[in-house]
mmCIF file of C-alpha atoms in Angstrom:
data_model
loop_
_atom_site.group_PDB
_atom_site.id
_atom_site.type_symbol
_atom_site.label_atom_id
_atom_site.label_comp_id
_atom_site.label_asym_id
_atom_site.label_seq_id
_atom_site.Cartn_x
_atom_site.Cartn_y
_atom_site.Cartn_z
ATOM 1 C CA MET A 1 39.807 -44.914 -66.207
ATOM 2 C CA SER A 2 41.941 -42.139 -68.537
ATOM 3 C CA PHE A 3 41.654 -37.809 -68.613
ATOM 4 C CA LEU A 4 41.018 -38.449 -72.225
ATOM 5 C CA ASP A 5 37.836 -40.425 -72.805
ATOM 6 C CA LYS A 6 34.085 -40.344 -73.728
ATOM 7 C CA ASN A 7 32.896 -38.996 -70.454
ATOM 8 C CA ILE A 8 35.024 -36.027 -71.098
ATOM 9 C CA SER A 9 33.244 -32.997 -69.517
ATOM 10 C CA SER A 10 30.659 -30.623 -71.869
ATOM 11 C CA LEU A 11 32.693 -27.896 -70.173
ATOM 12 C CA LYS A 12 36.214 -28.983 -71.497
ATOM 13 C CA LEU A 13 34.304 -29.456 -75.224
ATOM 14 C CA ASP A 14 33.289 -26.123 -74.584
ATOM 15 C CA ILE A 15 36.881 -24.500 -73.948
ATOM 16 C CA LEU A 16 38.238 -26.423 -76.952
ATOM 17 C CA LYS A 17 35.461 -25.255 -79.517
ATOM 18 C CA GLU A 18 35.767 -21.021 -78.095
ATOM 19 C CA ILE A 19 39.704 -22.096 -78.906
ATOM 20 C CA GLY A 20 39.109 -23.568 -82.147
ATOM 21 C CA ASN A 21 36.782 -20.862 -83.389
ATOM 22 C CA ILE A 22 39.414 -17.947 -82.004
ATOM 23 C CA GLY A 23 41.992 -20.183 -84.174
ATOM 24 C CA ALA A 24 39.275 -20.194 -87.178
ATOM 25 C CA GLY A 25 38.866 -16.234 -86.860
ATOM 26 C CA HIS A 26 43.172 -16.393 -87.679
ATOM 27 C CA ALA A 27 42.875 -18.921 -90.334
ATOM 28 C CA ALA A 28 39.742 -16.891 -92.116
ATOM 29 C CA THR A 29 41.708 -13.758 -92.400
ATOM 30 C CA ALA A 30 44.773 -15.471 -93.844
ATOM 31 C CA LEU A 31 43.032 -17.522 -96.598
ATOM 32 C CA SER A 32 40.620 -14.072 -97.499
ATOM 33 C CA THR A 33 44.334 -13.151 -98.040
ATOM 34 C CA LEU A 34 45.798 -16.224 -99.899
ATOM 35 C CA LEU A 35 42.675 -16.479 -102.212
ATOM 36 C CA ASN A 36 42.095 -12.969 -102.480
ATOM 37 C CA LYS A 37 38.229 -13.428 -101.330
ATOM 38 C CA LYS A 38 36.256 -13.051 -98.258
ATOM 39 C CA ILE A 39 36.578 -16.188 -96.634
ATOM 40 C CA ASP A 40 34.070 -17.294 -93.372
ATOM 41 C CA MET A 41 35.641 -20.131 -91.061
ATOM 42 C CA SER A 42 34.025 -21.967 -88.507
ATOM 43 C CA VAL A 43 34.431 -24.686 -85.737
ATOM 44 C CA PRO A 44 30.585 -26.404 -85.930
ATOM 45 C CA ASP A 45 31.288 -29.062 -83.516
ATOM 46 C CA VAL A 46 34.625 -30.710 -81.019
ATOM 47 C CA LYS A 47 33.553 -33.868 -79.700
ATOM 48 C CA ILE A 48 35.744 -37.258 -78.501
ATOM 49 C CA VAL A 49 35.295 -39.899 -80.595
ATOM 50 C CA SER A 50 37.050 -43.534 -80.600
ATOM 51 C CA PHE A 51 39.587 -44.374 -82.878
ATOM 52 C CA ASP A 52 37.742 -46.643 -84.894
ATOM 53 C CA GLU A 53 34.382 -43.964 -84.994
ATOM 54 C CA MET A 54 37.395 -41.684 -85.432
ATOM 55 C CA ILE A 55 38.035 -43.693 -89.046
ATOM 56 C CA ASP A 56 34.618 -43.989 -90.318
ATOM 57 C CA MET A 57 34.068 -40.195 -89.722
ATOM 58 C CA ALA A 58 36.735 -39.920 -92.613
ATOM 59 C CA GLY A 59 35.354 -42.527 -94.327
ATOM 60 C CA GLY A 60 36.636 -45.018 -93.742
ATOM 61 C CA ALA A 61 40.304 -47.254 -92.926
ATOM 62 C CA ASP A 62 40.542 -47.571 -96.898
ATOM 63 C CA ASN A 63 38.993 -44.158 -97.927
ATOM 64 C CA VAL A 64 42.102 -41.572 -99.773
ATOM 65 C CA VAL A 65 41.823 -38.385 -98.445
ATOM 66 C CA ALA A 66 44.770 -35.685 -98.283
ATOM 67 C CA GLY A 67 45.888 -35.786 -94.588
ATOM 68 C CA VAL A 68 48.766 -33.109 -93.069
ATOM 69 C CA PHE A 69 50.475 -33.799 -89.909
ATOM 70 C CA LEU A 70 52.245 -32.050 -87.776
ATOM 71 C CA ARG A 71 54.549 -33.204 -84.630
ATOM 72 C CA ILE A 72 54.007 -30.739 -81.327
ATOM 73 C CA ASP A 73 56.638 -29.741 -79.123
ATOM 74 C CA GLY A 74 56.889 -28.024 -76.511
ATOM 75 C CA ASP A 75 54.321 -27.806 -73.188
ATOM 76 C CA ALA A 76 51.749 -29.241 -74.349
ATOM 77 C CA PRO A 77 53.502 -32.327 -76.721
ATOM 78 C CA GLY A 78 51.644 -34.285 -79.394
ATOM 79 C CA SER A 79 50.227 -34.740 -82.541
ATOM 80 C CA MET A 80 48.217 -32.957 -85.516
ATOM 81 C CA PHE A 81 46.224 -33.815 -88.496
ATOM 82 C CA PHE A 82 43.835 -32.049 -90.918
ATOM 83 C CA VAL A 83 42.204 -34.685 -92.892
ATOM 84 C CA LEU A 84 40.099 -33.396 -95.935
ATOM 85 C CA PRO A 85 38.532 -35.469 -98.409
ATOM 86 C CA LEU A 86 39.946 -35.085 -101.650
ATOM 87 C CA GLU A 87 36.404 -34.229 -103.324
ATOM 88 C CA GLN A 88 36.771 -31.114 -100.729
ATOM 89 C CA ALA A 89 40.555 -30.850 -102.019
ATOM 90 C CA GLU A 90 39.084 -30.213 -105.249
ATOM 91 C CA ILE A 91 36.328 -27.573 -104.183
ATOM 92 C CA PHE A 92 39.877 -25.817 -102.328
ATOM 93 C CA ILE A 93 41.733 -26.375 -105.322
ATOM 94 C CA ARG A 94 39.318 -24.197 -107.857
ATOM 95 C CA GLU A 95 38.958 -21.646 -105.685
ATOM 96 C CA LEU A 96 42.971 -21.145 -106.122
ATOM 97 C CA PRO A 97 43.638 -18.195 -108.864
ATOM 98 C CA GLY A 98 45.871 -19.172 -111.562
ATOM 99 C CA ASN A 99 43.448 -22.318 -112.657
ATOM 100 C CA ILE A 100 45.863 -25.071 -111.099
ATOM 101 C CA PRO A 101 45.099 -28.548 -112.318
ATOM 102 C CA PHE A 102 43.747 -31.079 -110.169
ATOM 103 C CA CYS A 103 41.698 -34.114 -110.391
ATOM 104 C CA ALA A 104 40.987 -37.237 -107.580
ATOM 105 C CA ASP A 105 41.343 -39.928 -110.248
ATOM 106 C CA GLU A 106 44.131 -38.323 -112.057
ATOM 107 C CA LEU A 107 47.678 -39.314 -111.368
ATOM 108 C CA PRO A 108 50.481 -37.937 -110.963
ATOM 109 C CA TYR A 109 48.659 -34.604 -108.792
ATOM 110 C CA ASP A 110 50.022 -31.243 -110.241
ATOM 111 C CA GLU A 111 52.840 -30.125 -107.544
ATOM 112 C CA LEU A 112 51.547 -27.038 -106.954
ATOM 113 C CA ALA A 113 48.175 -28.272 -106.179
ATOM 114 C CA LEU A 114 49.560 -30.581 -103.621
ATOM 115 C CA SER A 115 51.924 -27.723 -102.626
ATOM 116 C CA ALA A 116 48.690 -25.085 -102.124
ATOM 117 C CA LEU A 117 47.187 -28.138 -99.684
ATOM 118 C CA GLN A 118 49.964 -28.518 -97.322
ATOM 119 C CA GLU A 119 49.824 -24.352 -97.189
ATOM 120 C CA LEU A 120 46.448 -24.763 -96.257
ATOM 121 C CA GLY A 121 46.931 -27.451 -93.224
ATOM 122 C CA ASN A 122 49.772 -25.202 -92.608
ATOM 123 C CA ILE A 123 47.919 -22.312 -92.350
ATOM 124 C CA LEU A 124 44.503 -24.089 -90.478
ATOM 125 C CA SER A 125 46.971 -25.668 -87.911
ATOM 126 C CA GLY A 126 49.092 -22.779 -87.360
ATOM 127 C CA SER A 127 45.865 -20.672 -86.457
ATOM 128 C CA TYR A 128 44.903 -22.935 -84.508
ATOM 129 C CA LEU A 129 48.104 -23.765 -82.239
ATOM 130 C CA SER A 130 48.932 -20.001 -82.186
ATOM 131 C CA SER A 131 45.368 -19.133 -80.175
ATOM 132 C CA LEU A 132 46.272 -22.387 -77.983
ATOM 133 C CA SER A 133 49.544 -20.748 -77.340
ATOM 134 C CA ASP A 134 48.527 -16.738 -76.646
ATOM 135 C CA PHE A 135 45.563 -17.961 -74.352
ATOM 136 C CA THR A 136 47.216 -20.166 -72.315
ATOM 137 C CA LYS A 137 50.336 -19.042 -72.482
ATOM 138 C CA LEU A 138 52.148 -22.331 -72.986
ATOM 139 C CA SER A 139 54.756 -22.434 -75.810
ATOM 140 C CA LEU A 140 54.108 -24.610 -78.657
ATOM 141 C CA PHE A 141 56.230 -25.478 -81.388
ATOM 142 C CA PRO A 142 54.765 -27.314 -84.775
ATOM 143 C CA SER A 143 57.135 -29.042 -86.971
ATOM 144 C CA VAL A 144 57.049 -28.385 -90.778
ATOM 145 C CA PRO A 145 53.694 -29.996 -92.102
ATOM 146 C CA MET A 146 53.975 -32.914 -93.993
ATOM 147 C CA LEU A 147 51.463 -33.899 -96.736
ATOM 148 C CA SER A 148 50.445 -37.071 -97.672
ATOM 149 C CA ILE A 149 47.617 -38.350 -100.099
ATOM 150 C CA ASP A 150 46.623 -41.905 -99.393
ATOM 151 C CA MET A 151 44.364 -44.464 -97.077
ATOM 152 C CA VAL A 152 43.230 -41.909 -94.138
ATOM 153 C CA GLY A 153 43.804 -45.461 -92.067
ATOM 154 C CA ALA A 154 47.305 -45.544 -92.896
ATOM 155 C CA ILE A 155 47.536 -41.996 -92.886
ATOM 156 C CA ILE A 156 45.978 -41.915 -88.841
ATOM 157 C CA GLY A 157 47.728 -44.688 -87.609
ATOM 158 C CA THR A 158 51.334 -42.444 -87.363
ATOM 159 C CA GLY A 159 49.507 -40.284 -84.531
ATOM 160 C CA LEU A 160 48.261 -43.301 -82.993
ATOM 161 C CA LEU A 161 51.939 -44.819 -81.894
ATOM 162 C CA GLU A 162 52.012 -42.773 -78.968
ATOM 163 C CA ILE A 163 48.812 -42.028 -77.594
ATOM 164 C CA SER A 164 47.185 -45.664 -77.580
ATOM 165 C CA GLN A 165 49.854 -46.303 -75.092
ATOM 166 C CA LEU A 166 47.688 -44.317 -72.779
ATOM 167 C CA SER A 167 44.249 -43.663 -74.683
ATOM 168 C CA ASP A 168 41.864 -44.872 -76.580
ATOM 169 C CA TYR A 169 40.009 -42.075 -78.182
ATOM 170 C CA ALA A 170 41.495 -38.544 -80.281
ATOM 171 C CA ILE A 171 39.597 -34.870 -80.100
ATOM 172 C CA VAL A 172 37.918 -34.189 -83.446
ATOM 173 C CA ILE A 173 37.809 -30.191 -84.744
ATOM 174 C CA ASP A 174 35.089 -29.948 -87.312
ATOM 175 C CA THR A 175 35.975 -27.541 -89.910
ATOM 176 C CA ALA A 176 34.035 -25.424 -92.405
ATOM 177 C CA LEU A 177 35.359 -23.159 -94.624
ATOM 178 C CA ASN A 178 33.416 -21.107 -97.425
ATOM 179 C CA GLU A 179 33.640 -18.116 -99.546
ATOM 180 C CA GLU A 180 30.815 -15.366 -97.524
ATOM 181 C CA PHE A 181 27.905 -14.109 -99.317
ATOM 182 C CA GLN A 182 28.310 -16.610 -101.996
ATOM 183 C CA ASN A 183 26.452 -20.225 -102.029
ATOM 184 C CA THR A 184 29.009 -22.204 -103.017
ATOM 185 C CA ASP A 185 29.570 -25.455 -101.128
ATOM 186 C CA ALA A 186 31.496 -25.421 -98.213
ATOM 187 C CA VAL A 187 34.805 -26.985 -97.423
ATOM 188 C CA ASN A 188 34.218 -29.251 -95.012
ATOM 189 C CA GLY A 189 37.549 -30.913 -92.962
ATOM 190 C CA HIS A 190 38.271 -32.659 -89.547
ATOM 191 C CA PHE A 191 41.369 -31.461 -87.391
ATOM 192 C CA PHE A 192 42.090 -35.036 -85.201
ATOM 193 C CA CYS A 193 44.374 -34.230 -82.254
ATOM 194 C CA PHE A 194 46.378 -36.400 -79.729
ATOM 195 C CA PRO A 195 47.700 -35.077 -76.717
ATOM 196 C CA ILE A 196 49.760 -36.333 -74.465
ATOM 197 C CA LEU A 197 47.394 -36.451 -71.709
ATOM 198 C CA ASN A 198 49.272 -35.040 -68.565
ATOM 199 C CA HIS A 199 49.775 -32.005 -71.019
ATOM 200 C CA PHE A 200 46.350 -32.231 -71.985
ATOM 201 C CA LYS A 201 45.291 -31.373 -68.331
ATOM 202 C CA SER A 202 47.208 -28.147 -68.218
ATOM 203 C CA PHE A 203 46.737 -26.369 -71.455
ATOM 204 C CA LEU A 204 43.178 -26.816 -70.300
ATOM 205 C CA ARG A 205 43.209 -25.654 -66.947
ATOM 206 C CA PRO A 206 43.751 -21.803 -67.869
ATOM 207 C CA TRP A 207 40.659 -21.910 -69.690
ATOM 208 C CA GLU A 208 38.251 -23.840 -67.368
ATOM 209 C CA SER A 209 37.551 -20.679 -64.848
ATOM 210 C CA ARG A 210 36.761 -18.228 -68.154
ATOM 211 C CA ILE A 211 34.394 -20.616 -69.860
ATOM 212 C CA MET A 212 32.362 -21.339 -66.303
ATOM 213 C CA ASN A 213 32.583 -17.520 -65.823
ATOM 214 C CA ASN A 214 30.422 -16.980 -69.071
ATOM 215 C CA LEU A 215 28.136 -19.519 -68.590
ATOM 216 C CA LEU A 216 27.417 -18.026 -65.549
ATOM 217 C CA GLU A 217 24.257 -15.978 -65.043
ATOM 218 C CA VAL A 218 24.838 -12.198 -64.085
ATOM 219 C CA VAL A 219 22.535 -10.370 -62.382
ATOM 220 C CA LYS A 220 22.920 -6.257 -62.664
ATOM 221 C CA VAL A 221 22.040 -4.035 -60.339
ATOM 222 C CA GLY A 222 21.264 -0.382 -61.945
ATOM 223 C CA ILE A 223 21.752 3.428 -60.156
ATOM 224 C CA ALA A 224 19.767 3.471 -56.391
ATOM 225 C CA ASP A 225 18.914 -0.455 -56.782
ATOM 226 C CA MET A 226 20.100 -3.518 -54.768
ATOM 227 C CA ASN A 227 19.307 -7.398 -55.111
ATOM 228 C CA ILE A 228 20.983 -10.793 -53.841
ATOM 229 C CA VAL A 229 22.013 -13.510 -55.632
ATOM 230 C CA LYS A 230 23.172 -17.354 -54.477
ATOM 231 C CA THR A 231 25.594 -19.558 -56.447
ATOM 232 C CA PRO A 232 26.672 -19.834 -59.431
ATOM 233 C CA SER A 233 25.514 -16.912 -60.324
ATOM 234 C CA LEU A 234 27.280 -13.355 -60.345
ATOM 235 C CA ILE A 235 26.025 -10.070 -59.053
ATOM 236 C CA ARG A 236 27.242 -7.153 -60.836
ATOM 237 C CA THR A 237 26.611 -3.309 -61.031
ATOM 238 C CA SER A 238 28.671 -0.663 -63.754
ATOM 239 C CA GLY A 239 29.316 3.074 -63.399
ATOM 240 C CA LEU A 240 30.014 3.591 -60.304
ATOM 241 C CA GLY A 241 31.268 7.314 -59.817
ATOM 242 C CA SER A 242 30.562 9.394 -56.375
ATOM 243 C CA CYS A 243 28.212 6.161 -55.869
ATOM 244 C CA VAL A 244 29.450 3.471 -53.265
ATOM 245 C CA GLY A 245 28.850 -0.175 -54.340
ATOM 246 C CA VAL A 246 28.368 -2.133 -51.108
ATOM 247 C CA VAL A 247 28.459 -5.851 -51.381
ATOM 248 C CA LEU A 248 26.952 -7.613 -48.123
ATOM 249 C CA TYR A 249 27.861 -11.286 -48.324
ATOM 250 C CA ASP A 250 27.500 -14.880 -46.358
ATOM 251 C CA LEU A 251 30.395 -17.201 -47.654
ATOM 252 C CA SER A 252 28.812 -20.082 -45.967
ATOM 253 C CA ALA A 253 25.951 -19.968 -47.147
ATOM 254 C CA GLU A 254 27.139 -18.994 -50.614
ATOM 255 C CA ILE A 255 24.778 -15.907 -51.056
ATOM 256 C CA ALA A 256 25.367 -12.407 -51.184
ATOM 257 C CA GLY A 257 23.692 -8.442 -52.213
ATOM 258 C CA LEU A 258 24.943 -5.648 -53.632
ATOM 259 C CA ALA A 259 23.372 -2.108 -53.526
ATOM 260 C CA HIS A 260 24.480 0.525 -55.247
ATOM 261 C CA ILE A 261 23.899 3.693 -53.376
ATOM 262 C CA MET A 262 23.518 6.965 -54.122
ATOM 263 C CA LEU A 263 23.446 9.150 -51.343
ATOM 264 C CA PRO A 264 24.486 9.314 -48.059
ATOM 265 C CA ASP A 265 20.974 9.865 -46.055
ATOM 266 C CA SER A 266 17.497 9.352 -46.416
ATOM 267 C CA SER A 267 16.881 12.812 -44.809
ATOM 268 C CA LEU A 268 17.820 14.028 -48.218
ATOM 269 C CA ALA A 269 15.253 12.532 -49.769
ATOM 270 C CA LYS A 270 12.335 14.795 -51.290
ATOM 271 C CA GLY A 271 9.187 14.215 -52.787
ATOM 272 C CA ALA A 272 6.199 11.957 -52.560
ATOM 273 C CA SER A 273 8.010 8.990 -53.898
ATOM 274 C CA PHE A 274 10.788 7.028 -51.972
ATOM 275 C CA ASN A 275 13.500 4.912 -53.084
ATOM 276 C CA SER A 276 15.333 2.984 -50.029
ATOM 277 C CA ALA A 277 18.187 1.733 -52.068
ATOM 278 C CA LYS A 278 19.138 5.327 -53.185
ATOM 279 C CA TYR A 279 20.401 6.175 -49.636
ATOM 280 C CA ALA A 280 23.192 4.175 -47.491
ATOM 281 C CA ASP A 281 21.033 3.954 -43.936
ATOM 282 C CA THR A 282 18.511 2.805 -45.658
ATOM 283 C CA ALA A 283 19.692 0.290 -48.550
ATOM 284 C CA ILE A 284 22.454 -1.457 -46.312
ATOM 285 C CA ARG A 285 19.823 -2.212 -43.488
ATOM 286 C CA ASP A 286 17.031 -3.736 -46.084
ATOM 287 C CA LEU A 287 19.957 -5.467 -47.683
ATOM 288 C CA VAL A 288 20.318 -7.126 -44.903
ATOM 289 C CA SER A 289 16.772 -8.301 -44.111
ATOM 290 C CA LEU A 290 16.910 -9.075 -47.809
ATOM 291 C CA LEU A 291 19.634 -11.921 -47.375
ATOM 292 C CA ALA A 292 18.414 -12.807 -43.884
ATOM 293 C CA LYS A 293 14.741 -13.596 -46.039
ATOM 294 C CA GLY A 294 17.160 -15.963 -48.594
ATOM 295 C CA GLY A 295 18.980 -17.789 -46.496
ATOM 296 C CA ALA A 296 21.753 -15.880 -44.950
ATOM 297 C CA ARG A 297 23.123 -15.814 -40.908
ATOM 298 C CA PRO A 298 22.880 -11.577 -40.279
ATOM 299 C CA SER A 299 25.982 -12.592 -37.557
ATOM 300 C CA GLY A 300 27.515 -13.743 -40.182
ATOM 301 C CA LEU A 301 27.814 -11.019 -42.986
ATOM 302 C CA LYS A 302 31.038 -9.744 -44.339
ATOM 303 C CA ALA A 303 31.340 -6.914 -46.218
ATOM 304 C CA LYS A 304 33.560 -4.819 -49.318
ATOM 305 C CA ILE A 305 32.700 -1.340 -50.896
ATOM 306 C CA ALA A 306 34.454 0.661 -53.942
ATOM 307 C CA GLY A 307 33.307 3.600 -55.510
ATOM 308 C CA GLY A 308 32.605 6.977 -53.795
ATOM 309 C CA ALA A 309 34.643 9.340 -56.469
ATOM 310 C CA GLN A 310 35.119 12.267 -56.155
ATOM 311 C CA MET A 311 34.782 12.666 -60.729
ATOM 312 C CA PHE A 312 35.613 16.470 -60.537
ATOM 313 C CA LYS A 313 37.273 19.102 -59.066
ATOM 314 C CA TYR A 314 35.560 22.201 -57.393
ATOM 315 C CA SER A 315 36.775 24.805 -55.893
ATOM 316 C CA SER A 316 33.574 25.105 -53.669
ATOM 317 C CA GLY A 317 34.112 23.394 -50.246
ATOM 318 C CA SER A 318 30.014 22.738 -50.178
ATOM 319 C CA ASP A 319 29.075 19.425 -48.391
ATOM 320 C CA LEU A 320 27.264 18.434 -51.913
ATOM 321 C CA MET A 321 30.134 19.068 -53.841
ATOM 322 C CA ARG A 322 31.815 16.149 -51.896
ATOM 323 C CA ILE A 323 29.277 13.415 -52.425
ATOM 324 C CA GLY A 324 31.548 10.617 -53.169
ATOM 325 C CA PRO A 325 33.216 10.750 -49.520
ATOM 326 C CA ARG A 326 30.826 11.314 -47.745
ATOM 327 C CA ASN A 327 28.500 8.716 -49.158
ATOM 328 C CA VAL A 328 32.168 6.519 -47.946
ATOM 329 C CA GLU A 329 31.711 7.867 -44.535
ATOM 330 C CA ALA A 330 28.026 7.238 -43.796
ATOM 331 C CA VAL A 331 28.388 3.409 -45.491
ATOM 332 C CA LYS A 332 30.889 2.564 -43.299
ATOM 333 C CA GLN A 333 29.273 4.283 -40.399
ATOM 334 C CA GLU A 334 26.267 1.711 -40.726
ATOM 335 C CA LEU A 335 28.255 -1.038 -41.240
ATOM 336 C CA SER A 336 29.732 -0.003 -38.282
ATOM 337 C CA PHE A 337 26.792 0.264 -36.153
ATOM 338 C CA LEU A 338 25.145 -3.256 -37.516
ATOM 339 C CA LYS A 339 28.602 -4.783 -36.640
ATOM 340 C CA ILE A 340 29.428 -5.807 -40.028
ATOM 341 C CA ALA A 341 33.128 -6.176 -40.760
ATOM 342 C CA ILE A 342 34.912 -4.530 -44.004
ATOM 343 C CA LEU A 343 37.331 -7.261 -45.028
ATOM 344 C CA GLY A 344 38.265 -5.175 -48.529
ATOM 345 C CA GLU A 345 37.672 -1.732 -50.339
ATOM 346 C CA ASP A 346 38.734 0.320 -52.684
ATOM 347 C CA VAL A 347 37.362 3.719 -52.437
ATOM 348 C CA GLY A 348 37.856 7.371 -53.071
ATOM 349 C CA GLY A 349 39.771 8.665 -56.252
ATOM 350 C CA HIS A 350 38.949 9.651 -59.522
ATOM 351 C CA SER A 351 37.799 7.079 -61.884
ATOM 352 C CA GLY A 352 34.791 5.608 -62.322
ATOM 353 C CA ARG A 353 34.529 1.659 -61.574
ATOM 354 C CA THR A 354 32.799 -1.690 -62.212
ATOM 355 C CA ILE A 355 32.059 -4.048 -59.668
ATOM 356 C CA GLU A 356 31.077 -8.521 -59.557
ATOM 357 C CA PHE A 357 31.019 -10.132 -57.095
ATOM 358 C CA ASN A 358 31.411 -13.915 -56.757
ATOM 359 C CA PRO A 359 29.368 -15.592 -53.541
ATOM 360 C CA GLN A 360 31.022 -18.445 -54.426
ATOM 361 C CA SER A 361 34.615 -17.385 -53.876
ATOM 362 C CA GLY A 362 34.068 -14.030 -51.786
ATOM 363 C CA GLU A 363 36.058 -12.059 -54.678
ATOM 364 C CA LEU A 364 35.004 -8.722 -55.606
ATOM 365 C CA MET A 365 36.267 -7.979 -59.288
ATOM 366 C CA ILE A 366 36.656 -3.905 -59.803
ATOM 367 C CA ARG A 367 37.512 -2.468 -63.366
ATOM 368 C CA THR A 368 38.044 0.855 -64.018
ATOM 369 C CA VAL A 369 39.441 3.098 -67.141
ATOM 370 C CA ASN A 370 42.617 4.339 -65.749
ATOM 371 C CA LYS A 371 43.818 1.346 -63.560
ATOM 372 C CA GLY A 372 42.426 -1.758 -65.364
ATOM 373 C CA GLN A 373 41.055 -5.027 -63.328
ATOM 374 C CA MET A 374 41.817 -5.811 -60.117
ATOM 375 C CA ILE A 375 40.125 -8.113 -57.535
ATOM 376 C CA ILE A 376 39.735 -7.997 -53.932
#
């Protein structure tokens, strides 16, 4: 079974649609400049269809359309067509300044109108390919676009010559273009993409983990709070300053817990209410208990920690003013007492941190304002 077939995963279609919508945003900006009005553009659908279905989508093999053809060379070679029904082409031409004449039933077609249709295909396809190149880091080199107004079967047949030896399916990216805030008809067209299969795999691969992360649930832990998650969820806490984020996890069970610790010792507690998640000594022990109830092996737990920054510089040598370092010391002491090894840490310094943990991979993502993003 070919990689490009009717059973392609919904994840890969989501990848294509997300890239398409990014390209649509670039294209809308370029068209707004060309038409001197605000244009909105979207990609309502992306699908994999057979060659016969593709021709039917374009109105049948003998339906006359405006088709713009591009050959793509570089890291992901293939062919691309932008197909626009002639009545849709008329709508686009009417929107152009200058009252350019164009009627689907009147030959010969005005040269300026043909040039405008070719430029439309150039802008749209160029925007999509630019998005692909930017976000997959692949080098893509489109040929000069060529326009033909003819039967769709005859136009598309050119793109099938190479791919038909390896697959019977093509990628269809629907497009909808309309003047924002107006009730005018949208200009609807189709992109038909015929990638060379082995290279198609390579340009999707960098997007799979990015899309998958977007689809995962992220459980958020607040200040002086704790929680646990299992695969496929992630767990995150934000704004760690002098506080310390403690992640305990069991990779074999794909489960993890996170505590956002504010203070080093529960002896500092005052008042009637007591929140065990606030203190290093009580938070870590309670987190171990929560994980054990969730299916983790206490003897198999490992730890990663981040935070404990000194956010402000004080001339005073008071212990209260060095709460970040004290939190780190208390966390390490408690983990040592419980015989839980620390496999990664990013502590101290003078910057706040946001952290996110993946219980399946064991990776802790740490983001700071000054240093960007790192993984431990």
